[in-house]
Amino acid sequence: METIRKTIESYGYAEVQTPTFEFLKLFEIRSGEKFRDDVFVFQDPTKYLKDEDKVVDYVLRPEYTAPICRMYITSDLCIQPKPVKIYYIGSCYRYETPQPGRYREFTQVGVELIGSPHPEADVELIILAAEVLKALKLKKFIIRINDLNILRGLLSDFDHDYDAQNRIFNAIDGAAGALRKLDLNVPINKTREGVIEEVQTELKELGVAPELSKILESFLELHGDAKEVIPRIQALVKKAPTAVKAIDNSPLKFVVEKLKNYGLIDCEIDLGIARGLDYYTNIVFEIDLPILGNQKQVCGGGRYNRLIQEFGGEDTPATGFAFGFDRLLLAYSKVHERKKPSSPVDALICTYSPDEQDWALQVAGELRKEGFKVEIDLMRRKFKSSLSNANKREIPFAIIIGPTEKEQQELTLKDLESGIQDTMTYDDALNEMKEKLWGID
Ligand code: AMP
């Protein structure tokens, strides 16, 4: 948790906390019709006994964005210079069917970036989420981004109002999630055709015209690079003027380009992301850790430019994300368990003779500063018996230093698992050890 905290704070976020239970009303303003079925609601018993008309419904906090909006409006946060950057860590409660990675009580770590309407804010937010994963040495993730304005534009061209749009979003979100799992060969007891048939029926029940249903089905499968995806969306919605305008004005291309320039190559546009809650506007995103299988979505977020105003505050654009901490822990233990060597030592330095001692001490000192556990042979063993000692103890690396290495100020790094060895500079050895032991490039 300290690593996550440090990373978030390095972007200028300050921690806040909100109550564990809230008035149900707070969430009912903009969380969708199905919201009540998915949360733990209870009533104040004393009030209930005194006056039935005054029964108040409470809810165990299912997420933080709505409470933070209330906090923003009712505290001096709203008069602070923009953007206001706050983060939180705490328990959330949802009425789920418990399964691995999906619990009724779980911990979220999230941030809210309030006040900037510009796509630079979306870019920095997504970079921060990626940096949290990198700091945890979870380097294999996929960022999927969408702009809900395109979908909203299309649906309004077909005369679906805001509430109807949200119902359609829910149907799309569920189907897209199932298809993504099938893409990754995650078993979900459904076939591709089954998922499509189900969403077709659902869309029909929601009054979606066959022509629109066809476009939405194509959206479900539409993901990839901006250069490929955007012309395909344009072709699909060319008869829908609001959607065409939304694509022209969309910051999607800008955001994806900036992320790629930053080095986040595993990010793609995914028209299937609609997000579960009704308050999202514009850019939304999700991050998957494929190592987690069925519950691979570890982070979700996006813009909620209307929510603060709907809660009675000034017109204030905002964006944010939440990590599922339990899923981060699961992924962390999966990745690091696999990489965990059986020895508590990462590398044993074997020298040919005491003449190489100075350079060996220097290399050991530098590696220890980087966080590696390093031993130098202190038994004056012959070089070969020192290597066999490292092998016996299942130490992952031997660092061999002989007269040539000493002279060139280099070292020979031997991967004792594969048996491969190579002479290289200290920096190259450091990178190779980081890659093998910690999984980072
Ligand atoms: P959400 O607030 O639905 O956008 O969720 C944000 C993140 O919280 C998700 O990406 C998950 O990692 C995590 N999450 C959501 N629901 C659960 C749950 N029931 N159990 C564990 N983690 C969850």
Coordinates of C-alpha atoms in Angstrom, one line a residue, residues 347-353 356-357 359-360 363 367 374-377 382-384 386-388 390-391 396-416 419-426 429 433:
A347 CA 23.2 -13.1 -6.2
L348 CA 26.5 -14.5 -5.0
I349 CA 29.7 -12.8 -6.1
C350 CA 32.5 -15.3 -6.9
T351 CA 36.0 -13.9 -7.4
Y352 CA 39.0 -15.7 -8.9
S353 CA 41.4 -14.4 -6.2
E356 CA 39.4 -8.7 -7.3
Q357 CA 38.0 -8.0 -3.8
W359 CA 35.7 -4.3 -7.4
A360 CA 33.6 -7.1 -5.9
V363 CA 29.5 -4.1 -7.2
L367 CA 23.4 -3.8 -6.0
V374 CA 23.9 -9.9 -2.4
E375 CA 26.6 -12.1 -0.8
I376 CA 30.3 -12.2 -1.4
D377 CA 32.0 -15.5 -0.8
K382 CA 38.0 -21.7 -5.1
F383 CA 36.0 -20.1 -7.9
K384 CA 34.4 -23.4 -9.0
S386 CA 31.9 -21.0 -5.0
L387 CA 29.7 -21.4 -8.1
S388 CA 28.6 -24.9 -6.9
A390 CA 25.5 -20.8 -5.3
N391 CA 23.9 -23.6 -7.3
P396 CA 19.4 -17.2 -9.0
F397 CA 22.5 -15.3 -10.1
A398 CA 26.3 -15.7 -9.8
I399 CA 28.4 -12.7 -10.5
I400 CA 31.8 -13.8 -11.6
I401 CA 34.7 -11.4 -11.3
G402 CA 38.2 -12.4 -12.5
P403 CA 41.2 -10.3 -13.5
T404 CA 39.8 -9.3 -16.9
E405 CA 36.5 -8.2 -15.4
K406 CA 38.4 -6.2 -12.8
E407 CA 40.6 -4.5 -15.3
Q408 CA 37.6 -3.6 -17.6
Q409 CA 35.4 -2.7 -14.6
E410 CA 32.9 -5.2 -15.9
L411 CA 31.4 -8.4 -14.6
T412 CA 30.2 -11.8 -15.8
L413 CA 26.5 -12.4 -14.9
K414 CA 25.5 -16.1 -14.8
D415 CA 21.9 -17.0 -14.7
L416 CA 22.1 -20.2 -12.7
G419 CA 23.1 -21.6 -17.2
I420 CA 23.6 -18.7 -19.6
Q421 CA 26.4 -16.3 -18.8
D422 CA 27.7 -13.1 -20.4
T423 CA 30.3 -10.4 -19.6
M424 CA 28.7 -7.0 -19.4
T425 CA 28.8 -3.6 -17.7
Y426 CA 27.4 -3.1 -14.2
A429 CA 23.7 -6.6 -15.3
M433 CA 18.6 -8.8 -12.7

